[in-house]
Amino acid sequence: MKEIFQIFLAIFLAELGDKTQLATIAFASKYGWWKAFIGAILGLALVNLIGALIGEKIKDYLPLEIIHKFAGILFITFGILMLFGKL
């Protein structure tokens, strides 16, 4: 249960104020909070399911240290691209 809470907290904090939350606000203003909430849940659930399945499989091929470094580099790259309006 501790691991689930840690994952929840990390994802919750990472998602605060991101583009997905802003899009959900926009959809809620057009379609209502209930439809926006359900649509956002389904979209995020599918994206996270794909990520979880890939993450579980990739551990069979790469050491955890390499996965963490690659994820960090990818995160920084996306941040830089967003900073310069390329993403």
Short mmCIF file of C-alpha atoms in Angstrom, two decimals, residues 17-78:
data_model
loop_
_atom_site.label_atom_id
_atom_site.label_comp_id
_atom_site.label_asym_id
_atom_site.label_seq_id
_atom_site.Cartn_x
_atom_site.Cartn_y
_atom_site.Cartn_z
CA GLY A 17 -1.03 22.66 -13.40
CA ASP A 18 0.05 20.67 -16.45
CA LYS A 19 -1.49 20.89 -19.91
CA THR A 20 -3.87 18.03 -19.16
CA GLN A 21 -5.35 19.85 -16.18
CA LEU A 22 -5.73 23.04 -18.20
CA ALA A 23 -7.42 21.11 -21.02
CA THR A 24 -9.77 19.51 -18.48
CA ILE A 25 -10.69 22.97 -17.18
CA ALA A 26 -11.46 24.09 -20.72
CA PHE A 27 -13.55 20.97 -21.45
CA ALA A 28 -15.44 21.38 -18.16
CA SER A 29 -16.36 24.93 -19.07
CA LYS A 30 -17.79 23.67 -22.37
CA TYR A 31 -19.28 20.26 -21.46
CA GLY A 32 -19.67 20.35 -17.66
CA TRP A 33 -17.51 18.99 -14.90
CA TRP A 34 -18.88 15.43 -14.97
CA LYS A 35 -18.15 14.77 -18.67
CA ALA A 36 -14.75 16.45 -18.42
CA PHE A 37 -13.89 14.41 -15.31
CA ILE A 38 -14.90 11.07 -16.85
CA GLY A 39 -13.12 11.85 -20.13
CA ALA A 40 -9.97 12.92 -18.30
CA ILE A 41 -10.00 9.80 -16.11
CA LEU A 42 -10.37 7.50 -19.12
CA GLY A 43 -7.68 9.30 -21.13
CA LEU A 44 -5.18 9.36 -18.27
CA ALA A 45 -5.95 5.77 -17.32
CA LEU A 46 -5.21 4.54 -20.84
CA VAL A 47 -1.99 6.54 -21.15
CA ASN A 48 -0.82 5.34 -17.73
CA LEU A 49 -1.77 1.73 -18.50
CA ILE A 50 0.41 1.87 -21.61
CA GLY A 51 3.25 3.36 -19.55
CA ALA A 52 2.91 0.75 -16.82
CA LEU A 53 2.90 -2.14 -19.31
CA ILE A 54 5.95 -0.77 -21.14
CA GLY A 55 7.72 -0.15 -17.82
CA GLU A 56 7.10 -3.69 -16.66
CA LYS A 57 8.46 -5.15 -19.92
CA ILE A 58 11.47 -2.87 -20.27
CA LYS A 59 12.84 -3.97 -16.87
CA ASP A 60 13.55 -7.38 -18.43
CA TYR A 61 15.94 -5.78 -20.92
CA LEU A 62 17.56 -2.84 -19.12
CA PRO A 63 18.93 -2.26 -15.61
CA LEU A 64 16.84 0.04 -13.40
CA GLU A 65 19.67 2.59 -13.23
CA ILE A 66 19.65 2.99 -17.03
CA ILE A 67 15.85 3.32 -17.07
CA HIS A 68 15.99 6.07 -14.41
CA LYS A 69 18.72 7.97 -16.26
CA PHE A 70 16.87 7.71 -19.58
CA ALA A 71 13.63 8.87 -17.95
CA GLY A 72 15.46 11.84 -16.40
CA ILE A 73 17.03 12.82 -19.71
CA LEU A 74 13.68 12.50 -21.47
CA PHE A 75 11.97 14.61 -18.78
CA ILE A 76 14.61 17.35 -19.07
CA THR A 77 14.41 17.24 -22.89
CA PHE A 78 10.63 17.68 -22.83
#
